Coordinates of C-alpha atoms in Angstrom, one line a residue:
N29 CA 0.0 0.0 0.0
K30 CA 1.0 3.6 -0.4
A31 CA 1.7 4.3 3.3
T32 CA 4.0 1.3 3.5
Q33 CA 5.9 2.4 0.4
E34 CA 6.3 5.9 1.9
Y35 CA 7.5 4.6 5.2
M36 CA 10.1 2.4 3.5
K37 CA 11.3 5.3 1.4
A38 CA 11.6 7.5 4.5
M39 CA 13.6 4.8 6.3
D40 CA 15.9 4.2 3.3
A41 CA 16.6 8.0 3.2
M42 CA 17.4 8.1 6.9
H43 CA 19.4 5.0 7.4
K44 CA 22.6 5.6 5.4
P45 CA 23.4 9.2 6.5
M46 CA 22.5 8.3 10.1
M47 CA 24.9 5.4 10.1
E48 CA 27.6 7.5 8.4
G49 CA 27.0 10.2 11.0
I50 CA 27.6 8.0 14.0
M51 CA 31.0 7.0 12.6
D52 CA 32.4 10.5 13.1
S53 CA 35.5 10.4 15.3
D54 CA 34.2 13.3 17.4
P55 CA 31.6 11.8 19.7
D56 CA 29.7 15.1 19.9
V57 CA 29.6 15.4 16.1
A58 CA 28.7 11.7 15.8
F59 CA 25.7 12.2 18.2
A60 CA 24.5 15.3 16.4
R61 CA 24.9 13.8 12.9
G62 CA 23.2 10.5 13.9
M63 CA 20.4 12.2 15.8
L64 CA 19.8 14.7 13.0
W65 CA 19.0 12.0 10.5
H66 CA 17.1 10.0 13.1
H67 CA 14.9 13.0 13.8
K68 CA 14.5 13.7 10.1
G69 CA 13.2 10.1 9.7
A70 CA 10.8 10.6 12.6
V71 CA 9.5 13.8 11.0
D72 CA 9.0 12.0 7.7
M73 CA 7.2 9.2 9.4
A74 CA 5.0 11.6 11.4
N75 CA 4.0 13.4 8.1
I76 CA 3.1 10.0 6.6
Q77 CA 1.0 9.2 9.6
L78 CA -0.8 12.5 9.3
K79 CA -1.3 11.8 5.6
Y80 CA -2.8 8.3 5.9
G81 CA -3.5 7.6 9.6
K82 CA -6.9 7.8 11.1
D83 CA -6.4 7.0 14.8
P84 CA -6.7 10.2 16.9
Q85 CA -4.1 9.2 19.4
M86 CA -1.5 8.3 16.8
R87 CA -2.3 11.5 14.8
K88 CA -1.7 13.5 18.1
L89 CA 1.5 11.7 18.7
A90 CA 2.6 12.5 15.1
E91 CA 1.8 16.2 15.7
D92 CA 3.7 16.2 18.9
I93 CA 6.7 14.6 17.2
L94 CA 6.7 17.4 14.6
K95 CA 6.5 20.1 17.2
A96 CA 9.3 18.7 19.3
Q97 CA 11.7 17.4 16.6
E98 CA 11.6 20.2 14.0
P99 CA 13.2 22.7 16.4
E100 CA 15.7 20.1 17.5
I101 CA 16.6 19.4 13.8
R102 CA 17.3 23.2 13.4
L103 CA 19.4 23.2 16.5
M104 CA 21.6 20.3 15.4
Q105 CA 22.0 21.7 11.9
E106 CA 23.1 25.1 13.3
W107 CA 25.5 23.4 15.8
L108 CA 27.0 21.2 13.0
N109 CA 27.4 24.3 10.8
K110 CA 29.2 26.2 13.6
K111 CA 31.5 23.2 14.0
G112 CA 32.1 23.1 10.3
A113 CA 30.9 19.4 10.4
R114 CA 29.1 17.5 7.7
Q115 CA 25.4 16.9 8.2

């Protein structure tokens, strides 16, 4: 189904850069890079939930994920930029 296809696409997009990120020799950079892509995957999944999901509790959780993780994504992107690190 369409939702499953979109979830798989989101996971594929997240997995490689997340795994590359955690390999950074600087543990702080590794954390930020890995979590950045982890959060991006969560945001993608939340948007898919809002597109296809019907359950009010899961839709609310998806909305909460977007509210919490989008600002955290910006924070990590800004921090990595200041460090001159790859994202």
